[in-house]
Amino acid sequence: MLLYCGTVDMSADTTGGTSGNLGSGSEFKPLPKPPGRPKAPSAQVVMASYEDGYVYLNFKYSEGPAVLYVFDFDGTTLRSQHMFSTDSEAAVYIGNVSEAYLLVETSNGHEYEGWIY
């Protein structure tokens, strides 16, 4: 199934399911930055999916090492964190979750978010 991160929602097929999708697509989008100097839109595309306990992440442009944080659904309790490389598609095992907030931080200082529900 597909996983979509950004300011979008991820949804699992069934409660407690092992695969699901994020929102209406399979693309992670960057978190909004605080107001300040306007910047050009990012050309980065982050494709993602969640299946059998794995989050698959594929960055169009490498951003070096990154960390995937898995929180409870409301983002208050950290469940786990996982390091991976954005150089090629990464398969990150987070276990079977039915509801979670996901945050990716790259070494370039960019952040991407999404939810599994």
mmCIF file of N, CA and C in Angstrom:
data_model
loop_
_atom_site.group_PDB
_atom_site.id
_atom_site.type_symbol
_atom_site.label_atom_id
_atom_site.label_comp_id
_atom_site.label_asym_id
_atom_site.label_seq_id
_atom_site.Cartn_x
_atom_site.Cartn_y
_atom_site.Cartn_z
ATOM 1 N N MET A 1 0.848 -1.167 0.000
ATOM 2 C CA MET A 1 0.000 0.000 0.000
ATOM 3 C C MET A 1 0.896 1.233 0.000
ATOM 4 N N LEU A 2 0.321 2.365 -0.248
ATOM 5 C CA LEU A 2 1.079 3.598 -0.331
ATOM 6 C C LEU A 2 1.047 4.370 0.972
ATOM 7 N N LEU A 3 2.098 5.128 1.212
ATOM 8 C CA LEU A 3 2.237 5.939 2.403
ATOM 9 C C LEU A 3 2.480 7.363 1.944
ATOM 10 N N TYR A 4 1.824 8.315 2.542
ATOM 11 C CA TYR A 4 1.967 9.702 2.124
ATOM 12 C C TYR A 4 2.304 10.553 3.326
ATOM 13 N N CYS A 5 3.387 11.272 3.271
ATOM 14 C CA CYS A 5 3.759 12.147 4.370
ATOM 15 C C CYS A 5 3.798 13.573 3.887
ATOM 16 N N GLY A 6 3.698 14.437 4.779
ATOM 17 C CA GLY A 6 3.644 15.869 4.546
ATOM 18 C C GLY A 6 2.575 16.383 5.471
ATOM 19 N N THR A 7 1.895 17.382 5.078
ATOM 20 C CA THR A 7 0.789 17.854 5.892
ATOM 21 C C THR A 7 -0.464 17.128 5.440
ATOM 22 N N VAL A 8 -0.362 15.800 5.444
ATOM 23 C CA VAL A 8 -1.441 14.939 4.989
ATOM 24 C C VAL A 8 -1.614 13.812 5.989
ATOM 25 N N ASP A 9 -2.626 12.992 5.790
ATOM 26 C CA ASP A 9 -2.905 11.879 6.691
ATOM 27 C C ASP A 9 -2.517 10.561 6.049
ATOM 28 N N MET A 10 -2.050 9.610 6.896
ATOM 29 C CA MET A 10 -1.807 8.240 6.473
ATOM 30 C C MET A 10 -2.959 7.413 7.028
ATOM 31 N N SER A 11 -3.401 6.437 6.301
ATOM 32 C CA SER A 11 -4.459 5.599 6.838
ATOM 33 C C SER A 11 -4.149 4.135 6.568
ATOM 34 N N ALA A 12 -4.436 3.300 7.542
ATOM 35 C CA ALA A 12 -4.240 1.864 7.388
ATOM 36 C C ALA A 12 -5.529 1.257 6.856
ATOM 37 N N ASP A 13 -5.422 0.100 6.207
ATOM 38 C CA ASP A 13 -6.600 -0.555 5.654
ATOM 39 C C ASP A 13 -7.598 -0.914 6.750
ATOM 40 N N THR A 14 -7.097 -1.466 7.846
ATOM 41 C CA THR A 14 -7.947 -1.820 8.971
ATOM 42 C C THR A 14 -7.210 -1.482 10.243
ATOM 43 N N THR A 15 -7.944 -1.318 11.322
ATOM 44 C CA THR A 15 -7.309 -1.037 12.594
ATOM 45 C C THR A 15 -6.370 -2.185 12.938
ATOM 46 N N GLY A 16 -5.157 -1.868 13.307
ATOM 47 C CA GLY A 16 -4.170 -2.883 13.613
ATOM 48 C C GLY A 16 -3.593 -3.531 12.376
ATOM 49 N N GLY A 17 -3.875 -2.987 11.204
ATOM 50 C CA GLY A 17 -3.382 -3.564 9.959
ATOM 51 C C GLY A 17 -1.878 -3.434 9.825
ATOM 52 N N THR A 18 -1.318 -4.179 8.916
ATOM 53 C CA THR A 18 0.127 -4.132 8.714
ATOM 54 C C THR A 18 0.501 -3.386 7.455
ATOM 55 N N SER A 19 -0.469 -2.864 6.740
ATOM 56 C CA SER A 19 -0.156 -2.050 5.588
ATOM 57 C C SER A 19 -1.191 -0.945 5.515
ATOM 58 N N GLY A 20 -0.834 0.126 4.845
ATOM 59 C CA GLY A 20 -1.772 1.228 4.763
ATOM 60 C C GLY A 20 -1.260 2.275 3.817
ATOM 61 N N ASN A 21 -1.947 3.395 3.769
ATOM 62 C CA ASN A 21 -1.480 4.473 2.932
ATOM 63 C C ASN A 21 -1.592 5.779 3.682
ATOM 64 N N LEU A 22 -0.881 6.757 3.197
ATOM 65 C CA LEU A 22 -0.878 8.078 3.783
ATOM 66 C C LEU A 22 -1.627 8.997 2.848
ATOM 67 N N GLY A 23 -2.781 9.458 3.262
ATOM 68 C CA GLY A 23 -3.526 10.411 2.467
ATOM 69 C C GLY A 23 -3.924 9.850 1.119
ATOM 70 N N SER A 24 -3.960 10.740 0.132
ATOM 71 C CA SER A 24 -4.449 10.341 -1.184
ATOM 72 C C SER A 24 -3.333 10.034 -2.167
ATOM 73 N N GLY A 25 -2.097 9.927 -1.696
ATOM 74 C CA GLY A 25 -1.001 9.652 -2.609
ATOM 75 C C GLY A 25 0.122 8.937 -1.910
ATOM 76 N N SER A 26 1.311 9.016 -2.502
ATOM 77 C CA SER A 26 2.452 8.313 -1.936
ATOM 78 C C SER A 26 3.664 9.230 -1.861
ATOM 79 N N GLU A 27 3.435 10.505 -1.617
ATOM 80 C CA GLU A 27 4.528 11.471 -1.617
ATOM 81 C C GLU A 27 4.616 12.185 -0.273
ATOM 82 N N PHE A 28 5.819 12.244 0.299
ATOM 83 C CA PHE A 28 6.052 13.000 1.527
ATOM 84 C C PHE A 28 6.274 14.456 1.137
ATOM 85 N N LYS A 29 5.773 15.362 1.915
ATOM 86 C CA LYS A 29 6.000 16.781 1.661
ATOM 87 C C LYS A 29 6.685 17.408 2.859
ATOM 88 N N PRO A 30 7.454 18.477 2.637
ATOM 89 C CA PRO A 30 8.164 19.100 3.743
ATOM 90 C C PRO A 30 7.223 19.786 4.713
ATOM 91 N N LEU A 31 7.660 19.842 5.966
ATOM 92 C CA LEU A 31 6.931 20.610 6.973
ATOM 93 C C LEU A 31 7.001 22.081 6.608
ATOM 94 N N PRO A 32 5.955 22.840 6.902
ATOM 95 C CA PRO A 32 6.031 24.274 6.632
ATOM 96 C C PRO A 32 7.081 24.942 7.516
ATOM 97 N N LYS A 33 7.790 25.892 6.958
ATOM 98 C CA LYS A 33 8.806 26.638 7.699
ATOM 99 C C LYS A 33 8.149 27.848 8.353
ATOM 100 N N PRO A 34 8.725 28.339 9.459
ATOM 101 C CA PRO A 34 8.185 29.539 10.078
ATOM 102 C C PRO A 34 8.272 30.720 9.111
ATOM 103 N N PRO A 35 7.402 31.721 9.302
ATOM 104 C CA PRO A 35 7.447 32.883 8.407
ATOM 105 C C PRO A 35 8.833 33.528 8.413
ATOM 106 N N GLY A 36 9.182 34.092 7.326
ATOM 107 C CA GLY A 36 10.494 34.715 7.173
ATOM 108 C C GLY A 36 10.703 35.030 5.711
ATOM 109 N N ARG A 37 11.938 34.965 5.321
ATOM 110 C CA ARG A 37 12.278 35.243 3.927
ATOM 111 C C ARG A 37 11.653 34.191 3.015
ATOM 112 N N PRO A 38 10.933 34.589 1.971
ATOM 113 C CA PRO A 38 10.330 33.604 1.059
ATOM 114 C C PRO A 38 11.396 32.788 0.356
ATOM 115 N N LYS A 39 11.092 31.511 0.157
ATOM 116 C CA LYS A 39 12.014 30.615 -0.537
ATOM 117 C C LYS A 39 11.284 29.961 -1.696
ATOM 118 N N ALA A 40 12.052 29.556 -2.671
ATOM 119 C CA ALA A 40 11.474 28.848 -3.819
ATOM 120 C C ALA A 40 10.960 27.490 -3.354
ATOM 121 N N PRO A 41 9.914 26.970 -3.980
ATOM 122 C CA PRO A 41 9.415 25.650 -3.615
ATOM 123 C C PRO A 41 10.496 24.582 -3.819
ATOM 124 N N SER A 42 10.481 23.580 -2.979
ATOM 125 C CA SER A 42 11.459 22.500 -3.068
ATOM 126 C C SER A 42 11.169 21.614 -4.275
ATOM 127 N N ALA A 43 12.225 21.153 -4.919
ATOM 128 C CA ALA A 43 12.089 20.197 -6.016
ATOM 129 C C ALA A 43 12.141 18.766 -5.489
ATOM 130 N N GLN A 44 12.351 18.619 -4.167
ATOM 131 C CA GLN A 44 12.447 17.296 -3.556
ATOM 132 C C GLN A 44 11.103 16.578 -3.627
ATOM 133 N N VAL A 45 11.162 15.301 -3.943
ATOM 134 C CA VAL A 45 10.000 14.428 -3.908
ATOM 135 C C VAL A 45 10.389 13.225 -3.070
ATOM 136 N N VAL A 46 9.574 12.906 -2.074
ATOM 137 C CA VAL A 46 9.837 11.756 -1.218
ATOM 138 C C VAL A 46 8.661 10.803 -1.349
ATOM 139 N N MET A 47 8.894 9.676 -2.012
ATOM 140 C CA MET A 47 7.865 8.654 -2.166
ATOM 141 C C MET A 47 7.966 7.698 -0.985
ATOM 142 N N ALA A 48 6.813 7.210 -0.525
ATOM 143 C CA ALA A 48 6.831 6.349 0.655
ATOM 144 C C ALA A 48 5.681 5.359 0.621
ATOM 145 N N SER A 49 5.873 4.244 1.312
ATOM 146 C CA SER A 49 4.810 3.262 1.496
ATOM 147 C C SER A 49 5.034 2.550 2.816
ATOM 148 N N TYR A 50 3.977 1.951 3.343
ATOM 149 C CA TYR A 50 4.039 1.198 4.601
ATOM 150 C C TYR A 50 3.393 -0.152 4.366
ATOM 151 N N GLU A 51 4.152 -1.218 4.612
ATOM 152 C CA GLU A 51 3.643 -2.559 4.387
ATOM 153 C C GLU A 51 4.382 -3.554 5.267
ATOM 154 N N ASP A 52 3.633 -4.448 5.900
ATOM 155 C CA ASP A 52 4.190 -5.519 6.737
ATOM 156 C C ASP A 52 5.188 -4.993 7.764
ATOM 157 N N GLY A 53 4.892 -3.846 8.360
ATOM 158 C CA GLY A 53 5.747 -3.295 9.403
ATOM 159 C C GLY A 53 6.905 -2.460 8.909
ATOM 160 N N TYR A 54 7.072 -2.336 7.602
ATOM 161 C CA TYR A 54 8.175 -1.559 7.023
ATOM 162 C C TYR A 54 7.654 -0.261 6.412
ATOM 163 N N VAL A 55 8.394 0.822 6.633
ATOM 164 C CA VAL A 55 8.170 2.069 5.919
ATOM 165 C C VAL A 55 9.243 2.130 4.842
ATOM 166 N N TYR A 56 8.823 2.246 3.594
ATOM 167 C CA TYR A 56 9.741 2.352 2.466
ATOM 168 C C TYR A 56 9.809 3.820 2.060
ATOM 169 N N LEU A 57 11.006 4.390 2.045
ATOM 170 C CA LEU A 57 11.211 5.799 1.725
ATOM 171 C C LEU A 57 12.163 5.926 0.549
ATOM 172 N N ASN A 58 11.799 6.765 -0.419
ATOM 173 C CA ASN A 58 12.637 6.967 -1.583
ATOM 174 C C ASN A 58 12.692 8.464 -1.899
ATOM 175 N N PHE A 59 13.852 9.088 -1.685
ATOM 176 C CA PHE A 59 14.067 10.506 -1.930
ATOM 177 C C PHE A 59 14.526 10.715 -3.367
ATOM 178 N N LYS A 60 13.909 11.657 -4.072
ATOM 179 C CA LYS A 60 14.326 11.962 -5.440
ATOM 180 C C LYS A 60 15.754 12.472 -5.454
ATOM 181 N N TYR A 61 16.087 13.349 -4.499
ATOM 182 C CA TYR A 61 17.443 13.885 -4.356
ATOM 183 C C TYR A 61 17.965 13.504 -2.975
ATOM 184 N N SER A 62 19.159 12.954 -2.941
ATOM 185 C CA SER A 62 19.745 12.533 -1.671
ATOM 186 C C SER A 62 19.912 13.725 -0.737
ATOM 187 N N GLU A 63 19.586 13.503 0.532
ATOM 188 C CA GLU A 63 19.806 14.495 1.581
ATOM 189 C C GLU A 63 20.704 13.923 2.675
ATOM 190 N N GLY A 64 21.455 12.873 2.333
ATOM 191 C CA GLY A 64 22.389 12.269 3.279
ATOM 192 C C GLY A 64 21.684 11.422 4.321
ATOM 193 N N PRO A 65 22.345 11.224 5.465
ATOM 194 C CA PRO A 65 21.728 10.442 6.539
ATOM 195 C C PRO A 65 20.466 11.140 7.060
ATOM 196 N N ALA A 66 19.530 10.324 7.540
ATOM 197 C CA ALA A 66 18.277 10.863 8.074
ATOM 198 C C ALA A 66 17.816 9.998 9.240
ATOM 199 N N VAL A 67 16.879 10.541 10.004
ATOM 200 C CA VAL A 67 16.292 9.812 11.125
ATOM 201 C C VAL A 67 14.781 9.829 10.960
ATOM 202 N N LEU A 68 14.163 8.644 11.106
ATOM 203 C CA LEU A 68 12.717 8.510 11.111
ATOM 204 C C LEU A 68 12.287 8.349 12.561
ATOM 205 N N TYR A 69 11.457 9.269 13.037
ATOM 206 C CA TYR A 69 10.899 9.199 14.391
ATOM 207 C C TYR A 69 9.467 8.702 14.283
ATOM 208 N N VAL A 70 9.120 7.723 15.116
ATOM 209 C CA VAL A 70 7.763 7.185 15.157
ATOM 210 C C VAL A 70 7.176 7.553 16.522
ATOM 211 N N PHE A 71 6.132 8.377 16.505
ATOM 212 C CA PHE A 71 5.458 8.827 17.717
ATOM 213 C C PHE A 71 4.080 8.192 17.802
ATOM 214 N N ASP A 72 3.448 8.286 18.998
ATOM 215 C CA ASP A 72 2.044 7.922 19.080
ATOM 216 C C ASP A 72 1.270 8.900 18.200
ATOM 217 N N PHE A 73 -0.006 8.633 17.982
ATOM 218 C CA PHE A 73 -0.768 9.382 16.984
ATOM 219 C C PHE A 73 -0.798 10.883 17.229
ATOM 220 N N ASP A 74 -0.862 11.304 18.502
ATOM 221 C CA ASP A 74 -0.925 12.747 18.774
ATOM 222 C C ASP A 74 0.454 13.396 18.864
ATOM 223 N N GLY A 75 1.512 12.630 18.631
ATOM 224 C CA GLY A 75 2.867 13.182 18.569
ATOM 225 C C GLY A 75 3.492 13.516 19.902
ATOM 226 N N THR A 76 2.978 12.958 20.996
ATOM 227 C CA THR A 76 3.507 13.295 22.319
ATOM 228 C C THR A 76 4.510 12.280 22.861
ATOM 229 N N THR A 77 4.400 11.026 22.486
ATOM 230 C CA THR A 77 5.282 9.984 23.022
ATOM 231 C C THR A 77 6.071 9.334 21.890
ATOM 232 N N LEU A 78 7.399 9.367 22.009
ATOM 233 C CA LEU A 78 8.265 8.747 21.007
ATOM 234 C C LEU A 78 8.233 7.234 21.189
ATOM 235 N N ARG A 79 7.849 6.505 20.140
ATOM 236 C CA ARG A 79 7.839 5.041 20.177
ATOM 237 C C ARG A 79 9.188 4.468 19.777
ATOM 238 N N SER A 80 9.779 5.028 18.714
ATOM 239 C CA SER A 80 11.074 4.530 18.238
ATOM 240 C C SER A 80 11.682 5.544 17.288
ATOM 241 N N GLN A 81 12.980 5.376 17.041
ATOM 242 C CA GLN A 81 13.660 6.192 16.042
ATOM 243 C C GLN A 81 14.615 5.304 15.262
ATOM 244 N N HIS A 82 14.785 5.627 13.979
ATOM 245 C CA HIS A 82 15.535 4.765 13.082
ATOM 246 C C HIS A 82 16.379 5.609 12.143
ATOM 247 N N MET A 83 17.671 5.308 12.038
ATOM 248 C CA MET A 83 18.554 6.000 11.098
ATOM 249 C C MET A 83 18.539 5.267 9.764
ATOM 250 N N PHE A 84 18.616 6.047 8.682
ATOM 251 C CA PHE A 84 18.679 5.470 7.345
ATOM 252 C C PHE A 84 19.357 6.464 6.416
ATOM 253 N N SER A 85 19.686 6.013 5.218
ATOM 254 C CA SER A 85 20.322 6.864 4.220
ATOM 255 C C SER A 85 19.300 7.232 3.155
ATOM 256 N N THR A 86 19.363 8.478 2.694
ATOM 257 C CA THR A 86 18.462 8.926 1.630
ATOM 258 C C THR A 86 19.080 8.746 0.249
ATOM 259 N N ASP A 87 20.235 8.073 0.173
ATOM 260 C CA ASP A 87 20.928 7.873 -1.103
ATOM 261 C C ASP A 87 20.171 6.945 -2.051
ATOM 262 N N SER A 88 19.423 6.000 -1.494
ATOM 263 C CA SER A 88 18.625 5.073 -2.298
ATOM 264 C C SER A 88 17.394 4.700 -1.481
ATOM 265 N N GLU A 89 16.502 3.901 -2.055
ATOM 266 C CA GLU A 89 15.290 3.527 -1.319
ATOM 267 C C GLU A 89 15.672 2.829 -0.019
ATOM 268 N N ALA A 90 15.023 3.238 1.060
ATOM 269 C CA ALA A 90 15.288 2.663 2.377
ATOM 270 C C ALA A 90 14.060 1.900 2.849
ATOM 271 N N ALA A 91 14.284 0.724 3.427
ATOM 272 C CA ALA A 91 13.231 -0.057 4.064
ATOM 273 C C ALA A 91 13.499 -0.005 5.567
ATOM 274 N N VAL A 92 12.642 0.698 6.302
ATOM 275 C CA VAL A 92 12.833 0.906 7.736
ATOM 276 C C VAL A 92 11.751 0.135 8.480
ATOM 277 N N TYR A 93 12.169 -0.826 9.320
ATOM 278 C CA TYR A 93 11.196 -1.628 10.066
ATOM 279 C C TYR A 93 10.753 -0.859 11.304
ATOM 280 N N ILE A 94 9.444 -0.550 11.380
ATOM 281 C CA ILE A 94 8.896 0.141 12.552
ATOM 282 C C ILE A 94 7.924 -0.749 13.309
ATOM 283 N N GLY A 95 7.676 -1.933 12.791
ATOM 284 C CA GLY A 95 6.735 -2.849 13.423
ATOM 285 C C GLY A 95 5.313 -2.589 12.947
ATOM 286 N N ASN A 96 4.409 -3.433 13.403
ATOM 287 C CA ASN A 96 3.010 -3.290 13.012
ATOM 288 C C ASN A 96 2.356 -2.238 13.880
ATOM 289 N N VAL A 97 1.936 -1.154 13.263
ATOM 290 C CA VAL A 97 1.287 -0.063 13.981
ATOM 291 C C VAL A 97 -0.057 0.236 13.327
ATOM 292 N N SER A 98 -1.017 0.639 14.139
ATOM 293 C CA SER A 98 -2.319 1.008 13.592
ATOM 294 C C SER A 98 -2.491 2.521 13.568
ATOM 295 N N GLU A 99 -1.824 3.226 14.480
ATOM 296 C CA GLU A 99 -1.875 4.678 14.512
ATOM 297 C C GLU A 99 -0.510 5.217 14.910
ATOM 298 N N ALA A 100 0.009 6.159 14.138
ATOM 299 C CA ALA A 100 1.318 6.737 14.453
ATOM 300 C C ALA A 100 1.501 8.048 13.707
ATOM 301 N N TYR A 101 2.321 8.909 14.304
ATOM 302 C CA TYR A 101 2.776 10.140 13.657
ATOM 303 C C TYR A 101 4.227 9.899 13.271
ATOM 304 N N LEU A 102 4.604 10.154 12.015
ATOM 305 C CA LEU A 102 5.956 9.930 11.530
ATOM 306 C C LEU A 102 6.615 11.261 11.206
ATOM 307 N N LEU A 103 7.857 11.401 11.612
ATOM 308 C CA LEU A 103 8.634 12.605 11.319
ATOM 309 C C LEU A 103 9.997 12.163 10.805
ATOM 310 N N VAL A 104 10.408 12.699 9.653
ATOM 311 C CA VAL A 104 11.727 12.419 9.086
ATOM 312 C C VAL A 104 12.527 13.710 9.147
ATOM 313 N N GLU A 105 13.726 13.635 9.736
ATOM 314 C CA GLU A 105 14.663 14.761 9.757
ATOM 315 C C GLU A 105 15.904 14.350 8.988
ATOM 316 N N THR A 106 16.310 15.159 8.008
ATOM 317 C CA THR A 106 17.489 14.839 7.212
ATOM 318 C C THR A 106 18.685 15.644 7.693
ATOM 319 N N SER A 107 19.879 15.203 7.315
ATOM 320 C CA SER A 107 21.094 15.920 7.716
ATOM 321 C C SER A 107 21.186 17.284 7.038
ATOM 322 N N ASN A 108 20.384 17.519 5.992
ATOM 323 C CA ASN A 108 20.333 18.824 5.332
ATOM 324 C C ASN A 108 19.449 19.808 6.090
ATOM 325 N N GLY A 109 18.834 19.349 7.191
ATOM 326 C CA GLY A 109 17.989 20.224 7.996
ATOM 327 C C GLY A 109 16.537 20.265 7.561
ATOM 328 N N HIS A 110 16.118 19.390 6.664
ATOM 329 C CA HIS A 110 14.723 19.363 6.228
ATOM 330 C C HIS A 110 13.933 18.358 7.051
ATOM 331 N N GLU A 111 12.621 18.614 7.198
ATOM 332 C CA GLU A 111 11.733 17.732 7.945
ATOM 333 C C GLU A 111 10.519 17.396 7.092
ATOM 334 N N TYR A 112 10.051 16.147 7.232
ATOM 335 C CA TYR A 112 8.875 15.663 6.515
ATOM 336 C C TYR A 112 8.013 14.921 7.517
ATOM 337 N N GLU A 113 6.692 15.022 7.406
ATOM 338 C CA GLU A 113 5.817 14.393 8.382
ATOM 339 C C GLU A 113 4.662 13.670 7.721
ATOM 340 N N GLY A 114 4.019 12.809 8.511
ATOM 341 C CA GLY A 114 2.836 12.093 8.066
ATOM 342 C C GLY A 114 2.241 11.277 9.196
ATOM 343 N N TRP A 115 1.102 10.666 8.940
ATOM 344 C CA TRP A 115 0.408 9.870 9.947
ATOM 345 C C TRP A 115 -0.001 8.539 9.377
ATOM 346 N N ILE A 116 -0.020 7.521 10.221
ATOM 347 C CA ILE A 116 -0.614 6.231 9.895
ATOM 348 C C ILE A 116 -1.825 6.108 10.784
ATOM 349 N N TYR A 117 -2.972 5.832 10.196
ATOM 350 C CA TYR A 117 -4.168 5.584 11.014
ATOM 351 C C TYR A 117 -5.109 4.652 10.309
#
